[in-house]
Short mmCIF file of C-alpha atoms and ligand atoms in Angstrom, two decimals:
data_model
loop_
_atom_site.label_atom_id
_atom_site.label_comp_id
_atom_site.label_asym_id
_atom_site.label_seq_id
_atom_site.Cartn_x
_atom_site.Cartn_y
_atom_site.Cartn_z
CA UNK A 12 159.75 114.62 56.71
CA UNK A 13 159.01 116.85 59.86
CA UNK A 14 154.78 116.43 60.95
CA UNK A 15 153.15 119.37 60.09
CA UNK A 16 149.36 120.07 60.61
CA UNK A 17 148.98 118.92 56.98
CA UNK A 18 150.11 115.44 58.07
CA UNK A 19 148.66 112.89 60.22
CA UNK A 20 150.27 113.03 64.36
CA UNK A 21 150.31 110.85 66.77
CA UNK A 22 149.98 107.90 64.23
CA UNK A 23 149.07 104.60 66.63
CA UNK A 24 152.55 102.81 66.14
CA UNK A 25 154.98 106.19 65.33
CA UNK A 26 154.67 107.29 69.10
CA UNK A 27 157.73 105.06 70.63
CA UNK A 28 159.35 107.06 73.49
CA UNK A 29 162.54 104.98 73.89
CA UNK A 30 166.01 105.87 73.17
CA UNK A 31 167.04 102.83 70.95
CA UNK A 32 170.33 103.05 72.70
CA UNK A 33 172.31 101.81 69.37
CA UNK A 34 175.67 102.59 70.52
CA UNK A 35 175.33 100.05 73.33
CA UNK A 36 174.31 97.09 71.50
CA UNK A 37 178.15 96.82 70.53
CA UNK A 38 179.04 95.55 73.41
CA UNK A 39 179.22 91.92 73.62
CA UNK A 40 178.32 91.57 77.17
CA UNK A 41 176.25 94.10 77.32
CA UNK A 42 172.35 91.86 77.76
CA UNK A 43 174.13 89.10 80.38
CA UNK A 44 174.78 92.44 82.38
CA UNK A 45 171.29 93.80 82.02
CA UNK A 46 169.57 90.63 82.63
CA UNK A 47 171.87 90.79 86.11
CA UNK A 48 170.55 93.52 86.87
CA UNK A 49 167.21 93.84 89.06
CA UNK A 50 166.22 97.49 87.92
CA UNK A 51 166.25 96.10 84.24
CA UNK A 52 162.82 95.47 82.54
CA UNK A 53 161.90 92.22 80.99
CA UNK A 54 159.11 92.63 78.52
CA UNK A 55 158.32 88.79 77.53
CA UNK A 56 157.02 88.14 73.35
CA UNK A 57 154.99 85.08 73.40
CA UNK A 58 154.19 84.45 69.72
CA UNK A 59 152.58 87.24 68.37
CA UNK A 60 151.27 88.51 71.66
CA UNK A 61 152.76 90.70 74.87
CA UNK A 62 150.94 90.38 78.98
CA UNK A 63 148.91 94.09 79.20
CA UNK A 64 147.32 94.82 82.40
CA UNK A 65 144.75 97.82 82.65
CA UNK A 66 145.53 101.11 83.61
CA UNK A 67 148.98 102.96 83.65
CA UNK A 68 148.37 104.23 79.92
CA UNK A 69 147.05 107.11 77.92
CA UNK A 70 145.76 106.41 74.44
CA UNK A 71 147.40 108.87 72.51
CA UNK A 72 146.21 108.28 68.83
CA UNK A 73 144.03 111.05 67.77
CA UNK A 74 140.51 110.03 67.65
CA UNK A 75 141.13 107.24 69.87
CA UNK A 76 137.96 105.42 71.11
CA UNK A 77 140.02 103.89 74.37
CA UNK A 78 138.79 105.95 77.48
CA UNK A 79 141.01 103.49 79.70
CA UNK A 80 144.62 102.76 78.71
CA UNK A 81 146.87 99.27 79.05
CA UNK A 82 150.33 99.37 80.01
CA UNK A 83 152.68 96.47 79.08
CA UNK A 84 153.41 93.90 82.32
CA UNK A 85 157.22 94.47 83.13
CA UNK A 86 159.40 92.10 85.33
CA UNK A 87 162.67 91.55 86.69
CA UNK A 88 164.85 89.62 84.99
CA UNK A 89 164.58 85.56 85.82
CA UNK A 90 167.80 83.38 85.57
CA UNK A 91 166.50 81.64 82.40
CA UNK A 92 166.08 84.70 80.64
CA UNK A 93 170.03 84.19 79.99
CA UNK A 94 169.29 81.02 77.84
CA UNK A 95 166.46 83.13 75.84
CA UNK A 96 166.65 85.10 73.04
CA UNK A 97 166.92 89.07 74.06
CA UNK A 98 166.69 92.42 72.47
CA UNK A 99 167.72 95.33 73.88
CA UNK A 100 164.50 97.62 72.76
CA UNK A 101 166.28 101.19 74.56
CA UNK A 102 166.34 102.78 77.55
CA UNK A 103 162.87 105.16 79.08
CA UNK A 104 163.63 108.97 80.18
CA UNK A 105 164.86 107.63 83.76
CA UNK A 106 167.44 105.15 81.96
CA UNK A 107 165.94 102.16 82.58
CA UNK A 108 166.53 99.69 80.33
CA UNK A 109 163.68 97.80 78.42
CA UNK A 110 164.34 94.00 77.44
CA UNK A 111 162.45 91.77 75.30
CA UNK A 112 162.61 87.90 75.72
CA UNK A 113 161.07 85.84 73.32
CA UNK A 114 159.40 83.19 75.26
CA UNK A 115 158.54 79.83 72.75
CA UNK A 116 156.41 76.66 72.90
CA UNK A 117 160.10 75.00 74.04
CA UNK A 118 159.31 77.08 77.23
CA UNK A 119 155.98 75.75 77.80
CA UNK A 120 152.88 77.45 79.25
CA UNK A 121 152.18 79.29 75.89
CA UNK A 122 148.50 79.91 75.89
CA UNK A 123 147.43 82.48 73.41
CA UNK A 124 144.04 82.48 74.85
CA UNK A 125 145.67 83.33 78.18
CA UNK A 126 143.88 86.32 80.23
CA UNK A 127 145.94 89.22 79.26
CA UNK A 128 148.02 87.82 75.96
CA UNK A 129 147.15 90.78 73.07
CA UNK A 130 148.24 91.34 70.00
CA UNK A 131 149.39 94.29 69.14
CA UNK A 132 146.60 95.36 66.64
CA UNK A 133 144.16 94.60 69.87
CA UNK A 134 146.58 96.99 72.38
CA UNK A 135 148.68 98.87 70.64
CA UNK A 136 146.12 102.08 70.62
CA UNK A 137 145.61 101.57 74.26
CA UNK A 138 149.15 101.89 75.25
CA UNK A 139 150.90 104.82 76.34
CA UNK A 140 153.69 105.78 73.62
CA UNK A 141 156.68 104.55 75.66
CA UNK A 142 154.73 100.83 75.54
CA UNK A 143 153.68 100.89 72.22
CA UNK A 144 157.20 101.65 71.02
CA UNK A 145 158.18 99.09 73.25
CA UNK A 146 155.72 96.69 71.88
CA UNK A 147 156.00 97.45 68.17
CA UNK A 148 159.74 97.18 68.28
CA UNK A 149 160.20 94.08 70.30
CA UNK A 150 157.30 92.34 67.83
CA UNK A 151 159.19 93.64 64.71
CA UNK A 152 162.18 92.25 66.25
CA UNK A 153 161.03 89.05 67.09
CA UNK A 154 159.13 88.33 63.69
CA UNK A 155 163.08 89.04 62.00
CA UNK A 156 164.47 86.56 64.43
CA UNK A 157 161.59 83.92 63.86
CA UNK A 158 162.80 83.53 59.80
CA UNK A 159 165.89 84.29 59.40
CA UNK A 160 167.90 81.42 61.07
CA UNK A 161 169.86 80.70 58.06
CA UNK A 162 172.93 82.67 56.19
CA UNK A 163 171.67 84.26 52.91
CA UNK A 164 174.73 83.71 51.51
CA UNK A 165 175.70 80.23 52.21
CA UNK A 166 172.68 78.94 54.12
CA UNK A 167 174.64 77.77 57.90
CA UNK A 168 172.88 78.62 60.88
CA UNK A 169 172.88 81.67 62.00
CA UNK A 170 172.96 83.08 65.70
CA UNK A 171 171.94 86.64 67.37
CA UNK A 172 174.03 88.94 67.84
CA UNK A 173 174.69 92.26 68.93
CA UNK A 174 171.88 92.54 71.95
CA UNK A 175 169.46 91.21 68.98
CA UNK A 176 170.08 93.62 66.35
CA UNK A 177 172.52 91.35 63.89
CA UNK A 178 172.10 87.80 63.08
CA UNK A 179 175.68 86.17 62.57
CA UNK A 180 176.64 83.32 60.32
CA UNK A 181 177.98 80.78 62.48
CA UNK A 182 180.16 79.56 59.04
CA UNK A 183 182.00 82.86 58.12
CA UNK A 184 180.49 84.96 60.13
CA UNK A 185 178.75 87.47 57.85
CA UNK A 186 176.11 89.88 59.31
CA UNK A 187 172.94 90.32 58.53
CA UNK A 188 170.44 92.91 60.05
CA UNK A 189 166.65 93.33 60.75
CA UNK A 190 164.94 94.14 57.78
CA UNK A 191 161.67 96.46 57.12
CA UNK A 192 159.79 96.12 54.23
CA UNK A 193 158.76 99.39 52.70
CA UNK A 194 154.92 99.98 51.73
CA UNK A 195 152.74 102.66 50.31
CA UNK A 196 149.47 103.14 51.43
CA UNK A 197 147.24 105.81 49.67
CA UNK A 198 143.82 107.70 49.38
CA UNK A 199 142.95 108.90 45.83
CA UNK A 200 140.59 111.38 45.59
CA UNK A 201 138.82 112.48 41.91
CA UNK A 202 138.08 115.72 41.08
CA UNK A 203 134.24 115.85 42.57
CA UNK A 204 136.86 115.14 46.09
CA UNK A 205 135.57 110.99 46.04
CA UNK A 206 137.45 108.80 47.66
CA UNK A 207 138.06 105.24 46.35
CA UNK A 208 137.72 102.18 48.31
CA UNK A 209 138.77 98.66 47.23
CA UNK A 210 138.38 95.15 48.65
CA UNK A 211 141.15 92.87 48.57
CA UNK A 212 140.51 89.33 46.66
CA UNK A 213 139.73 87.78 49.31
CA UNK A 214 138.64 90.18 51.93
CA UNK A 215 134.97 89.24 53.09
CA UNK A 216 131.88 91.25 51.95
CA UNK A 217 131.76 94.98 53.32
CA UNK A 218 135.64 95.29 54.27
CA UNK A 219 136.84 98.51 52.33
CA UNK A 220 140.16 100.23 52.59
CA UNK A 221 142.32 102.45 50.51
CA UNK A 222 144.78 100.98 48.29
CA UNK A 223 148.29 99.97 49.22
CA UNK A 224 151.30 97.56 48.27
CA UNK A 225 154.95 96.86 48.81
CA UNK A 226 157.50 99.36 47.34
CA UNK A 227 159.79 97.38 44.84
CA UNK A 228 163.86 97.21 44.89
CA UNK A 229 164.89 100.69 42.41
CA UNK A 230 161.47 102.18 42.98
CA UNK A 231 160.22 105.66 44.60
CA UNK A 232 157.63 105.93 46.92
CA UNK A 233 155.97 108.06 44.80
CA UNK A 234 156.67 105.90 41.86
CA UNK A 235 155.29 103.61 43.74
CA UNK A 236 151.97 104.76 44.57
CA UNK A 237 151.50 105.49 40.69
CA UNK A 238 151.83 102.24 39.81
CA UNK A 239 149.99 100.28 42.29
CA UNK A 240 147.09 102.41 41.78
CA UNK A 241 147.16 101.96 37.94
CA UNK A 242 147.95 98.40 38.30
CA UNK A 243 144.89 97.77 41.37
CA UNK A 244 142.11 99.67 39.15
CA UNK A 245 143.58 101.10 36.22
CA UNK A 246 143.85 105.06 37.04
CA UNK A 247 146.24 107.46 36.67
CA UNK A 248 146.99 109.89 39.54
CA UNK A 249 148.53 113.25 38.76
CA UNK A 250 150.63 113.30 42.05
CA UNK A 251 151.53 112.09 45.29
CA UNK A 252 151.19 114.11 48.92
CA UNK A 253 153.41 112.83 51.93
CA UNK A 254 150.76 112.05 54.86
CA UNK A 255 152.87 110.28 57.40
CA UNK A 256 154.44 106.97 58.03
CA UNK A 257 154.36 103.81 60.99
CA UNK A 258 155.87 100.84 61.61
CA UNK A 259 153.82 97.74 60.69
CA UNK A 260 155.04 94.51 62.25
CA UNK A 261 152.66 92.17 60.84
CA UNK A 262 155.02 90.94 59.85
CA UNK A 263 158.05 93.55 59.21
CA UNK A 264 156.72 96.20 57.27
CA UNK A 265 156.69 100.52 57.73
CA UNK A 266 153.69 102.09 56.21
CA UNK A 267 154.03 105.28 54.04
CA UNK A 268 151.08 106.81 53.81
CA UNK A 269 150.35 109.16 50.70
CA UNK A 270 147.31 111.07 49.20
CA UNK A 271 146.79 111.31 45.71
CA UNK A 272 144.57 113.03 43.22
CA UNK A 273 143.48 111.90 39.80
CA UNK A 274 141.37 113.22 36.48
CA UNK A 275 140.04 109.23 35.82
CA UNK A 276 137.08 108.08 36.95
CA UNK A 277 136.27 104.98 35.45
CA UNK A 278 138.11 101.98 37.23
CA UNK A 279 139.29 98.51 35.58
CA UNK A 280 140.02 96.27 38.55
CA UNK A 281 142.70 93.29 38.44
CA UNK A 282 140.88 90.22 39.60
CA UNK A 283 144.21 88.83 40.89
CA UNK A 284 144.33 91.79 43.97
CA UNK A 285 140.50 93.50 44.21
CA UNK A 286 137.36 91.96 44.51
CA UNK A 287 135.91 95.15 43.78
CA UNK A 288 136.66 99.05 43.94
CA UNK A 289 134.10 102.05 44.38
CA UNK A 290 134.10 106.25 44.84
CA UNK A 291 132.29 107.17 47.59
CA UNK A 292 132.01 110.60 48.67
CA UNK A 293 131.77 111.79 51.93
CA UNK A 294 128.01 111.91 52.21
CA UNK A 295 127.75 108.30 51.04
CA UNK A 296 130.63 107.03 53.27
CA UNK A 297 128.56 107.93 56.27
CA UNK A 298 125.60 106.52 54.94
CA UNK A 299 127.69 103.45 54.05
CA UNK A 300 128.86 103.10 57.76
CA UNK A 301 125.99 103.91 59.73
CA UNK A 302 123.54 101.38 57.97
CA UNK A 303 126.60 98.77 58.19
CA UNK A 304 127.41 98.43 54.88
CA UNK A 305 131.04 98.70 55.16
CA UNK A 306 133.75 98.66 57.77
CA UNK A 307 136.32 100.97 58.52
CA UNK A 308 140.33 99.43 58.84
CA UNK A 309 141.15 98.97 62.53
CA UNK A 310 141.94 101.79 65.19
CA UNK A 311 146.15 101.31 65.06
CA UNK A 312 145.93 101.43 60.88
CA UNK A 313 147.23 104.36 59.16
CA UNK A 314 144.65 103.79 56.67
CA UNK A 315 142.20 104.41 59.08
CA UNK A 316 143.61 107.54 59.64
CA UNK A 317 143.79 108.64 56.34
CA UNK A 318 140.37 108.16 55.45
CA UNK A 319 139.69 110.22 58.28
CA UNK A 320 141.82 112.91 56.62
CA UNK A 321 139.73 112.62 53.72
CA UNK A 322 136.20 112.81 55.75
CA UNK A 323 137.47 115.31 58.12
CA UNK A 324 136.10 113.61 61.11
CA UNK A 325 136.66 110.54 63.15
CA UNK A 326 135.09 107.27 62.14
CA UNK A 327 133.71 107.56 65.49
CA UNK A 328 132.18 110.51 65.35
CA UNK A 329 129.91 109.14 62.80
CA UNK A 330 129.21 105.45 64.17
CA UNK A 331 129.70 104.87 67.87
CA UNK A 332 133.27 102.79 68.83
CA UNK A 333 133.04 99.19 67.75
CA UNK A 334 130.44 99.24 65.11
CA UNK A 335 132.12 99.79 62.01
CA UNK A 336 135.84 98.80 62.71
CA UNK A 337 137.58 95.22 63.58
CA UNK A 338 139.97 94.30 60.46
ZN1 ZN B 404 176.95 82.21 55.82
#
């Protein structure tokens, strides 16, 4: 699915610069060596969160609001990094090589509200791409490890393997890899070109986003986006466009974004996922944003980005940075 100027670049989380470096996670010894090695990078995950520092970074996401960038906080590797559990994340254009540790409460000192400590939806658009693909797959990564300590099959323990990228069973040894959970994300536009918004169930007053859900096991993504729109507010769209895709570790998902057009106006909403569900056009979602009425998704969201498709201008364009995003 090459980018073309039909489809949305330099999407917030899809701008990794690292050469994954696959073929070397075979080697069994291949992270004691690395973590023996001064020139290697430690990147530490601490929960949820990764040590950013200002400066060294360009935000690259299109219609960023960041003027000044964060880079990620690397180290040399620390003796009980060995006893930790590491992922290889790649190697940078030099062929340095990038290691995450994921540092737990059993090491002490975790303070979320420590100076420094962001999440990834509050750096990731301030990052250059190398750190963001750093950060994105190292959080992925870490999220897989966090709940998947037992065998699938016969429920032993299960231990890392492969620089991070296989869990083991430590009964009969079966492998089991990271998984990413599929999801289509979609604008769908009606013939007078409105856009509908919906808010989840229990999404507070004035948060509006486009529609998306997880694709299920036998399904196309375009089958997909069919029936999540019928099944959100009743409509029937007459097609599907490919708009681009990220990775979405909160917790393990990749984002597929579509637009999609539709004949049906009138919308039946299922109480179970919407609170509520509206067409807006362009003039009104202005309106609707400048007087505060809604908010836009956050700055690293793909659906963010595809509503500016839709408007044809930045969010900020129309409301200055910080007013009308922050979910
Ligand atoms: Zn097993």
């Amino acid at each position: 699915m090459a980018l073309t100027e039909e489809t949305l670049a330099d999407l917030a989380l899809s701008r990794s610069a690292l050469d994954r470096v696959a073929l070397e996670r075979r080697r069994p010894e291949i992270l004691t060596e690395l973590l023996d090695d001064p020139r290697t990078r430690v990147v530490e995950v601490r929960g949820d969160r990764m040590h950013v520092a200002p400066g060294g970074g360009t935000a690259g996401s299109a219609g960023s609001a960041t003027d000044d960038g964060l880079r990620l906080v690397l180290r040399a590797p620390e003796p009980a990094d060995h006893a930790r559990l590491g992922l290889l994340l790649g190697r940078d254009g030099d062929r340095t090589a990038y290691v995450g540790v994921v540092t737990q409460a059993a090491d002490g000192e975790v303070d979320p509200a420590q100076d420094g400590w962001l999440t990834l939806r509050q750096a990731g658009e301030a990052l250059a791409p190398l750190d963001a693909g750093v950060f994105t797959t190292a959080l992925a990564l870490a999220n897989w490890h966090a709940t998947h300590r037992f065998c699938p099959r016969c429920g032993a323990p299960t231990g890392p393997a492969q620089a991070g990228w296989v869990r083991r069973c430590e009964r009969e040894g079966s492998e089991h890899y990271p998984r990413t959970d599929p999801a289509v994300i979609m604008s769908v536009v009606d013939p007078d070109g409105r856009l509908l918004l919906g808010r989840g169930a229990h999404w507070p007053e004035g948060r509006f986003s486009v529609l998306a859900g997880f694709v299920e096991p036998g399904e196309s993504f375009e089958a997909a986006v069919a029936r999540e729109v019928a099944e959100e507010v009743g409509v029937s769209v007459d097609g599907a466009r490919y708009l681009g895709n990220q990775p979405w570790p909160f917790p393990s998902s990749v984002m597929i974004g579509f637009e999609a057009t539709t004949r049906e106006t009138a919308l039946t909403i299922d109480p179970v996922e919407m609170a509520e569900a509206r067409w807006v056009s362009r003039d009104e979602y202005r309106d609707l944003l400048r007087s505060g009425t809604i908010r836009t998704p956050s700055g690293i969201s793909i659906a963010k980005r595809i509503i500016e498709h839709w408007l044809g201008q930045t969010v900020e364009s129309v409301v200055p940075p910080g007013l009308a995003t922050g979910f």
